[in-house]
mmCIF file of N, CA and C in Angstrom:
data_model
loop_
_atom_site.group_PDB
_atom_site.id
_atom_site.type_symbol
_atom_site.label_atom_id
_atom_site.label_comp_id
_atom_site.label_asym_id
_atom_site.label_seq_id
_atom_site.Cartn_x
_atom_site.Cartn_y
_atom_site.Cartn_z
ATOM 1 N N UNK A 1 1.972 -3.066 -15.868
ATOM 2 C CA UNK A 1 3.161 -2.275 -16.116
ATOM 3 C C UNK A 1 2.888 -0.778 -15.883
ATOM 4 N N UNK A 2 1.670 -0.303 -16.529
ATOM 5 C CA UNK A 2 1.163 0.810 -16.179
ATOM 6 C C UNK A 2 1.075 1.278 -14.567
ATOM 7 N N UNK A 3 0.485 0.267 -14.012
ATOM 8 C CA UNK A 3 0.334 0.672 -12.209
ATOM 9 C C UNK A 3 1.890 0.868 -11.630
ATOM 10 N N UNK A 4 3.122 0.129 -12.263
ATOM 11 C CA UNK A 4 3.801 -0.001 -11.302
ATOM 12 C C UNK A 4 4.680 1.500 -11.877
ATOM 13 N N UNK A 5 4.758 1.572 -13.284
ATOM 14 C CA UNK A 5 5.540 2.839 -13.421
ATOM 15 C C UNK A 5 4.872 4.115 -12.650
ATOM 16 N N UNK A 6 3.006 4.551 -12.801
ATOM 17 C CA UNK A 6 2.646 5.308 -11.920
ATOM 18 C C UNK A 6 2.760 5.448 -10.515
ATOM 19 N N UNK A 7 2.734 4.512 -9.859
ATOM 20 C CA UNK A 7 2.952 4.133 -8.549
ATOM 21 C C UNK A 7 4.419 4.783 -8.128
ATOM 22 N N UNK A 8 5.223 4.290 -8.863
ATOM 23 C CA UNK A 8 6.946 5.034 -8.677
ATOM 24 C C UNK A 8 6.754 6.338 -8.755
ATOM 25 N N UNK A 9 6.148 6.963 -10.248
ATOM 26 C CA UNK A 9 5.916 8.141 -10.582
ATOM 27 C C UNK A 9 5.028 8.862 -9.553
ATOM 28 N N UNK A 10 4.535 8.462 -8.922
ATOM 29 C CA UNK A 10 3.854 9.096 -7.681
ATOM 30 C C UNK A 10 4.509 9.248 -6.660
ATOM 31 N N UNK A 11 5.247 8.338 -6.259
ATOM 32 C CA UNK A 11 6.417 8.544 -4.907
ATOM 33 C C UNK A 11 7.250 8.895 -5.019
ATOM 34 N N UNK A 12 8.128 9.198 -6.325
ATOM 35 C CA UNK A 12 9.029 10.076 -6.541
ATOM 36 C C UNK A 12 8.238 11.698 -6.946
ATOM 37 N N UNK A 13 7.417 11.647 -6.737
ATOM 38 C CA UNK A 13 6.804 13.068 -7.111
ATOM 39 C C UNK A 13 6.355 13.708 -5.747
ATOM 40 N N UNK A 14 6.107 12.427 -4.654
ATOM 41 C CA UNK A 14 5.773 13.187 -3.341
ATOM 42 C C UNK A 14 7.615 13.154 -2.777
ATOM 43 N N UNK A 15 8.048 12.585 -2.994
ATOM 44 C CA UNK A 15 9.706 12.749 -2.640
ATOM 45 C C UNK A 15 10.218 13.993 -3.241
ATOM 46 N N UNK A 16 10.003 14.537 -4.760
ATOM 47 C CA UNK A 16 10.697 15.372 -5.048
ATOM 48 C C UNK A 16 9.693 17.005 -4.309
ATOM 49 N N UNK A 17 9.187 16.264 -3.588
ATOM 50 C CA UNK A 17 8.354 17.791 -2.968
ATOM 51 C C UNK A 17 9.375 18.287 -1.987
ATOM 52 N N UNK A 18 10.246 17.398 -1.458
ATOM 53 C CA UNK A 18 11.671 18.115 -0.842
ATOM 54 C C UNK A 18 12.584 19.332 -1.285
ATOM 55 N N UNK A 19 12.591 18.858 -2.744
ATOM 56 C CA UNK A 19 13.591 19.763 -3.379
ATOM 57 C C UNK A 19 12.615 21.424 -3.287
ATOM 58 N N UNK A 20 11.674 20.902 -3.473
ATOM 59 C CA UNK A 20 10.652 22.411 -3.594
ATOM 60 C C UNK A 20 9.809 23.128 -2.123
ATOM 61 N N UNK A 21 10.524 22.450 -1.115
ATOM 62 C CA UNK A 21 10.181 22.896 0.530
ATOM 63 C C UNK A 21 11.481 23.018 1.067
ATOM 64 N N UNK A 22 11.882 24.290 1.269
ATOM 65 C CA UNK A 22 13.183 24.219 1.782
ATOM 66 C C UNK A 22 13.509 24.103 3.552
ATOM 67 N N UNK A 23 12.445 23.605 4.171
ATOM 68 C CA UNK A 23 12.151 23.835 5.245
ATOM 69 C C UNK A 23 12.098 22.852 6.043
ATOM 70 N N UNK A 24 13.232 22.391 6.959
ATOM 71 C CA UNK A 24 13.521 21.266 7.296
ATOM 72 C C UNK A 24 12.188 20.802 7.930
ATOM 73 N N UNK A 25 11.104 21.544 8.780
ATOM 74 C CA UNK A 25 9.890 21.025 9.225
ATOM 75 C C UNK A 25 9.013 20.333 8.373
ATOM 76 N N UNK A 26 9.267 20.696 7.044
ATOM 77 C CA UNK A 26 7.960 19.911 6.234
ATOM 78 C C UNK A 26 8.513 18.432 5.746
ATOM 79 N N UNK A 27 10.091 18.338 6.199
ATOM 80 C CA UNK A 27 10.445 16.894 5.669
ATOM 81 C C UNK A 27 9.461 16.020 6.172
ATOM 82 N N UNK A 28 9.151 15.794 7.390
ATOM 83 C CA UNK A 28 7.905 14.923 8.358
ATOM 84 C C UNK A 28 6.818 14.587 7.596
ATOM 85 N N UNK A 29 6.411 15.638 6.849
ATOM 86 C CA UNK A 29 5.368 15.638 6.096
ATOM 87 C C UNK A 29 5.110 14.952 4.507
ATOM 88 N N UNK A 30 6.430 15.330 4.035
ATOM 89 C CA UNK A 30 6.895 14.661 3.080
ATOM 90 C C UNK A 30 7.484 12.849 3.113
ATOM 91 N N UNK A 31 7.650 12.877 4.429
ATOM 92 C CA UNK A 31 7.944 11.297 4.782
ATOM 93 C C UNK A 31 6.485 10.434 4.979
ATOM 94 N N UNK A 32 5.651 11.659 5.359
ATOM 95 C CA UNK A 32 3.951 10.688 6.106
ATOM 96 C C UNK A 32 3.268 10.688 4.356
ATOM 97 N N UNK A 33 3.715 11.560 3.720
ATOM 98 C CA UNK A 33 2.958 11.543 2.367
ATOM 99 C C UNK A 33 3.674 10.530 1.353
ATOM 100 N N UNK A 34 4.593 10.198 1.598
ATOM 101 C CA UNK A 34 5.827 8.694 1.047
ATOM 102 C C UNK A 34 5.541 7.367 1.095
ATOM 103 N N UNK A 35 5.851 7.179 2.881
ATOM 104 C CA UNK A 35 5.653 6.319 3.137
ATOM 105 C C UNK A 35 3.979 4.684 2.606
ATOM 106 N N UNK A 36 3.182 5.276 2.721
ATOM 107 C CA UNK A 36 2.072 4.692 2.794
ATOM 108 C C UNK A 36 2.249 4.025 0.877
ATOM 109 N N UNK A 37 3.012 5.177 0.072
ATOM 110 C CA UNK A 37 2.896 4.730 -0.967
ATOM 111 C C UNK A 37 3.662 3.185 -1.483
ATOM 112 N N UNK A 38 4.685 3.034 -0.816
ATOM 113 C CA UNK A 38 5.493 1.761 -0.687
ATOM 114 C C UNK A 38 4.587 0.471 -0.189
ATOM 115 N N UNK A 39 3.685 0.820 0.666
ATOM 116 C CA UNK A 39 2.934 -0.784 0.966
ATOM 117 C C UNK A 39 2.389 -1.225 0.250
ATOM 118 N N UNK A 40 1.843 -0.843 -0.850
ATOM 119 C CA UNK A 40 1.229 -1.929 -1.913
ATOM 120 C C UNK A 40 2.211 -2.074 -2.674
ATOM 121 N N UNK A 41 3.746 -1.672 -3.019
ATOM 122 C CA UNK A 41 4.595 -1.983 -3.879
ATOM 123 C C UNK A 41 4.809 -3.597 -4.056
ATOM 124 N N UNK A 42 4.795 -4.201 -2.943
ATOM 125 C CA UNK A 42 5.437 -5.709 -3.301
ATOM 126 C C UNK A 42 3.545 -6.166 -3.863
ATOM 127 N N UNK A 43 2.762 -6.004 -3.339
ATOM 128 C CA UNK A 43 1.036 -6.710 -4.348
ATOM 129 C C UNK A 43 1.259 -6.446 -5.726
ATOM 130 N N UNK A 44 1.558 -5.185 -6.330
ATOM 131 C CA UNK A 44 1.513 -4.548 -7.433
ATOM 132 C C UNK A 44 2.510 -5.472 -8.481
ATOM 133 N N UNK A 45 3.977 -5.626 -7.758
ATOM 134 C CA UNK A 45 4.817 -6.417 -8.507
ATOM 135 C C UNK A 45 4.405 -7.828 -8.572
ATOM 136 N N UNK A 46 3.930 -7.921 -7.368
ATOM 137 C CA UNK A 46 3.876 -9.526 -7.367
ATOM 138 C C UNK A 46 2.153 -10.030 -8.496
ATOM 139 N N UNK A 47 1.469 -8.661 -8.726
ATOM 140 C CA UNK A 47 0.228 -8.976 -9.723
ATOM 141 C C UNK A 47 -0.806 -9.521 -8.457
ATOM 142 N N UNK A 48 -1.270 -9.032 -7.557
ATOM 143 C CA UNK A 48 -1.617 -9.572 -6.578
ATOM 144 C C UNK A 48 -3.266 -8.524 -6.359
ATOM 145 N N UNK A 49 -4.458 -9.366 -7.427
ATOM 146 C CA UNK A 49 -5.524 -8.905 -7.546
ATOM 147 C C UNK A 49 -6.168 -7.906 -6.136
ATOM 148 N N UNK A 50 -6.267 -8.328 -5.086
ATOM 149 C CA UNK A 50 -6.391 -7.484 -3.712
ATOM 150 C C UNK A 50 -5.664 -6.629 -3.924
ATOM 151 N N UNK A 51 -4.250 -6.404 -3.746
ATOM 152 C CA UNK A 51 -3.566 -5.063 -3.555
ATOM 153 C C UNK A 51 -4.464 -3.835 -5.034
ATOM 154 N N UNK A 52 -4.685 -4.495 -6.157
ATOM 155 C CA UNK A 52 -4.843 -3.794 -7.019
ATOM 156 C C UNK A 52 -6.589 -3.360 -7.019
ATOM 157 N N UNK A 53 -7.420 -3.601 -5.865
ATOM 158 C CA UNK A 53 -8.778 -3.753 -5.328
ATOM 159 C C UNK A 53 -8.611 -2.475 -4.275
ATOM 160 N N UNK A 54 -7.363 -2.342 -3.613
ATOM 161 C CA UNK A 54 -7.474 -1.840 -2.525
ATOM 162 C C UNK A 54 -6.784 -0.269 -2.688
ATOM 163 N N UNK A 55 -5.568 0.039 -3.952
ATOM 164 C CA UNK A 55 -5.113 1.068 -4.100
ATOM 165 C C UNK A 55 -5.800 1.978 -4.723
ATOM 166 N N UNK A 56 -7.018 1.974 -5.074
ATOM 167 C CA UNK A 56 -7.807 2.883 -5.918
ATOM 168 C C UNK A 56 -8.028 4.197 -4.314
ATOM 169 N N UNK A 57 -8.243 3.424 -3.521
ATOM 170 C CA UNK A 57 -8.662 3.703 -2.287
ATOM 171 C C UNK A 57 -7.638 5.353 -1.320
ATOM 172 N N UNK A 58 -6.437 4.401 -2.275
ATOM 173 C CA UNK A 58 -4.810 5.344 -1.292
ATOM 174 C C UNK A 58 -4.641 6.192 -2.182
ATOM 175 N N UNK A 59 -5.105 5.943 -3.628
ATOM 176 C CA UNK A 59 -4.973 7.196 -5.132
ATOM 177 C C UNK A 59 -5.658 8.412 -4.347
ATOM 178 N N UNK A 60 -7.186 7.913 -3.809
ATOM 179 C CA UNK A 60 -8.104 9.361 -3.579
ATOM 180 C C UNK A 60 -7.671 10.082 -2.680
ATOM 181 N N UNK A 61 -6.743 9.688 -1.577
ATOM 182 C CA UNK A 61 -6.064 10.696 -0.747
ATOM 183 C C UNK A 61 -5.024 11.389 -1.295
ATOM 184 N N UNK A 62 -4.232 10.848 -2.510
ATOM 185 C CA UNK A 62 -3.187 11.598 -3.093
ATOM 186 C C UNK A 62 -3.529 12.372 -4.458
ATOM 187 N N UNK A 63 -4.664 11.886 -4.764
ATOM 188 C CA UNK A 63 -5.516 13.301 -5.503
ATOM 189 C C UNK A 63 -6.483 14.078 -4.709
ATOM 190 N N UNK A 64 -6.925 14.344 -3.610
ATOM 191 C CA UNK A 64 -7.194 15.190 -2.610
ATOM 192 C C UNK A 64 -6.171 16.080 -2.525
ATOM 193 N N UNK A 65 -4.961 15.493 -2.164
ATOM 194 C CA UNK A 65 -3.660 16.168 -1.814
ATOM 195 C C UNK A 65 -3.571 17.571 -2.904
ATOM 196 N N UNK A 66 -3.481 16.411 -4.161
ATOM 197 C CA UNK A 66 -3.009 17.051 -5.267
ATOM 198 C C UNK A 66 -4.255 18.518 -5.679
ATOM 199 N N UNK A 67 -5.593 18.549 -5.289
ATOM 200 C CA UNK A 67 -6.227 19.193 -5.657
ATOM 201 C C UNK A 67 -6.116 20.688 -4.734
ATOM 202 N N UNK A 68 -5.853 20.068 -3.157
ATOM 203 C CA UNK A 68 -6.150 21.123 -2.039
ATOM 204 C C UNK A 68 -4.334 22.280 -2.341
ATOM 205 N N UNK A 69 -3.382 21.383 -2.636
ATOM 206 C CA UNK A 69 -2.030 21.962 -2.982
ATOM 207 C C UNK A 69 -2.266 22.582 -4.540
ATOM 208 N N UNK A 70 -3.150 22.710 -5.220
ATOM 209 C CA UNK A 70 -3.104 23.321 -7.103
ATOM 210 C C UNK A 70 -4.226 24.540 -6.387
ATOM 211 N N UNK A 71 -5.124 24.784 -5.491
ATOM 212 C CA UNK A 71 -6.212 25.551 -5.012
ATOM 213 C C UNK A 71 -4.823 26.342 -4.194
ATOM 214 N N UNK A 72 -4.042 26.189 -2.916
ATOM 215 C CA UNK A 72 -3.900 26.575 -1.806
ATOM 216 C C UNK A 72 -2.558 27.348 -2.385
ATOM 217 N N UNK A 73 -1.777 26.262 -2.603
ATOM 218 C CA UNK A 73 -0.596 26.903 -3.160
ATOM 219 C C UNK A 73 0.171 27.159 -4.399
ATOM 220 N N UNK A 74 -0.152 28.742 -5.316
ATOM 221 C CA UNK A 74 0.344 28.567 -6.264
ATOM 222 C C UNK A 74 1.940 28.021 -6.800
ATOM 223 N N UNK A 75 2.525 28.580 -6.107
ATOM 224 C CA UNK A 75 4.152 28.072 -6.047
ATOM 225 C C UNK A 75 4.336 26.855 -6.345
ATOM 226 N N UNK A 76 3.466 26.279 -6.153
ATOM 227 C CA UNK A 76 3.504 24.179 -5.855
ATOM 228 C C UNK A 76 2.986 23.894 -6.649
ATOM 229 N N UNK A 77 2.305 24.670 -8.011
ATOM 230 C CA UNK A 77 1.349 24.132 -9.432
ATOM 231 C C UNK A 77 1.720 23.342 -9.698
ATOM 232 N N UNK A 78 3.237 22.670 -10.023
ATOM 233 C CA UNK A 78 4.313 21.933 -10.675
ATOM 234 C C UNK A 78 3.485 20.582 -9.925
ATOM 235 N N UNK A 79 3.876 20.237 -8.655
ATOM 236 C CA UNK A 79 3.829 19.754 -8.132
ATOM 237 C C UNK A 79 2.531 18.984 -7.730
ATOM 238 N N UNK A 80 1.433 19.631 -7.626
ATOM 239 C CA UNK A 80 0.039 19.494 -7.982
ATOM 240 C C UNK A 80 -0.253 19.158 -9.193
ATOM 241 N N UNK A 81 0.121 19.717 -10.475
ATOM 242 C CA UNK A 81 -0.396 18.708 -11.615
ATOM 243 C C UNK A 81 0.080 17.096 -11.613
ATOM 244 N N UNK A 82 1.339 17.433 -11.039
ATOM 245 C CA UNK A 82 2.125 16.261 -11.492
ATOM 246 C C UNK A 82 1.353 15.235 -10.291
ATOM 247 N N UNK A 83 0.709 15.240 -9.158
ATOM 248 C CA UNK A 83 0.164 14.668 -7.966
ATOM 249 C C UNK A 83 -0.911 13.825 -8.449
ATOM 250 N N UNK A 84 -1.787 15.460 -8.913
ATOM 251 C CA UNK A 84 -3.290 14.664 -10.083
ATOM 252 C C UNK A 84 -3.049 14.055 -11.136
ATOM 253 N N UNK A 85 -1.834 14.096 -11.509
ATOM 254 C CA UNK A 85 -2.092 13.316 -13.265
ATOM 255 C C UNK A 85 -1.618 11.865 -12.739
ATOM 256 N N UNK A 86 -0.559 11.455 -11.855
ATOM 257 C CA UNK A 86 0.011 10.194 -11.557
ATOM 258 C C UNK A 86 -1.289 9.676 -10.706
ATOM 259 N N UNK A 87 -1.695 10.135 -9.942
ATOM 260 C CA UNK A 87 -2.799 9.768 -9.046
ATOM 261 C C UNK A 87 -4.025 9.123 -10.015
ATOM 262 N N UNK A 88 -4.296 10.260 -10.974
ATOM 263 C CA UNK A 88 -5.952 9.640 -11.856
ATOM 264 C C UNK A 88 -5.352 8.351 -12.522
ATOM 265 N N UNK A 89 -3.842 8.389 -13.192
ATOM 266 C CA UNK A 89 -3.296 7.352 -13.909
ATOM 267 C C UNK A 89 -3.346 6.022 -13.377
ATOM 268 N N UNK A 90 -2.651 6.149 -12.027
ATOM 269 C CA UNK A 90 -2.552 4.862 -10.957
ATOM 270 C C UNK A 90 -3.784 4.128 -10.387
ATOM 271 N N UNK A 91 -5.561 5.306 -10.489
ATOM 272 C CA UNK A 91 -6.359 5.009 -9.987
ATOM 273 C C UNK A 91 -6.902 4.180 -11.626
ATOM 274 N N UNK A 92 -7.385 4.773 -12.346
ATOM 275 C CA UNK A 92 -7.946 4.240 -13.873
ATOM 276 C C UNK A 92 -6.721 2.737 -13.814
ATOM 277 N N UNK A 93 -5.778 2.936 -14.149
ATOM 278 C CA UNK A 93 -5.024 1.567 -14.302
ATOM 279 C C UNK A 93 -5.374 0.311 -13.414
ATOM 280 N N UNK A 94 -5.208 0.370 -12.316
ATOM 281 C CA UNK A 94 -5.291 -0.427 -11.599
ATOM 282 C C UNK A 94 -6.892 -1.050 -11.363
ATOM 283 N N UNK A 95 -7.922 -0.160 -11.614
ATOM 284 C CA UNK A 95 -8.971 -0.823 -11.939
ATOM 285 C C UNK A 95 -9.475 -1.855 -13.419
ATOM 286 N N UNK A 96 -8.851 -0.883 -13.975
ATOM 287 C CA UNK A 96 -8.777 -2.069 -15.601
ATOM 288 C C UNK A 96 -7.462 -3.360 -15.204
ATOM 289 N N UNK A 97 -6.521 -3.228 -14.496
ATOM 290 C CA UNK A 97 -5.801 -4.433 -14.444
ATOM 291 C C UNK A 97 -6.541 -5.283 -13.596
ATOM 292 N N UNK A 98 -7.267 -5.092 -12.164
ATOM 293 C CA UNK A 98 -7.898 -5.752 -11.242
ATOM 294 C C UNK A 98 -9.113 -6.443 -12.233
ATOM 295 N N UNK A 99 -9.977 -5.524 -13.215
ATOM 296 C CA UNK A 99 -10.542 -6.165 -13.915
ATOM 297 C C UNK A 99 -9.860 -7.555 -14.541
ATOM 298 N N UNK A 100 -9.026 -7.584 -15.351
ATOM 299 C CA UNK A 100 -8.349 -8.059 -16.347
ATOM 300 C C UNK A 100 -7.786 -9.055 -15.472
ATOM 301 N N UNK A 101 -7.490 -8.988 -14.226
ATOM 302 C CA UNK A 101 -6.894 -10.633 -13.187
ATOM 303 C C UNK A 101 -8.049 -11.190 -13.109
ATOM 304 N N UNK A 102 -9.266 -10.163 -12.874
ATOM 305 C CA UNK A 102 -10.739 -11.334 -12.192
ATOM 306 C C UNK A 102 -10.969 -12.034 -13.759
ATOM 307 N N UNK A 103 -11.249 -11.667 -14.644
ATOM 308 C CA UNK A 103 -11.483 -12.234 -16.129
ATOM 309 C C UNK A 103 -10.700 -13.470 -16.215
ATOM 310 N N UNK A 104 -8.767 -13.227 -16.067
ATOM 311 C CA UNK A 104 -8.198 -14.371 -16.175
ATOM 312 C C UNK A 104 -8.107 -15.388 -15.591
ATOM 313 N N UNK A 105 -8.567 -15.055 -14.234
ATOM 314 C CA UNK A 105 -8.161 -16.135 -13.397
ATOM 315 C C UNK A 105 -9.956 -16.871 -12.911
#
């Protein structure tokens, strides 16, 4: 339950980076930083031990993100905490749930 609310909370947090770029060029950017987050959505719902093996992996590029945007751009702090905190959340969770499928099953 934890992975899937962070997971949202992460893609609506790289989505709401629109409202805070007023610049129709960075939409592109905001779509390449979106997109990727939706492919593990159906593993995650469906409880699907691999997907939850493999997203720890897609967290470290979106806490990269989140670290190089809290360093580069102050304006975007908002936006950067909120990157790193859903990111460490989604990465820690999903390793204790991947644990917790190999145990049960």
């Amino acid at each position: 339950m934890i992975c899937i609310v962070a997971l949202i909370a992460l893609l609506l947090c790289q989505l709401g980076l629109f409202y805070w770029q007023k610049n129709s060029y960075n939409l592109h950017w905001i779509l390449m930083l979106s997109l990727p987050l939706l492919l593990p959505l159906k593993g995650v719902i469906l409880s699907r031990r691999y997907t939850y093996k493999w997203i720890g992996f897609l967290t470290l590029a979106y806490f990269c993100v989140g670290i190089s945007e809290l360093v580069s751009n102050p304006h975007l702090q908002v936006y950067a905490v909120l990157t790193i905190l859903f990111s460490i959340i989604l990465f820690i969770s999903s390793i204790y749930y991947s644990r917790y499928l190999s145990v049960t099953s």
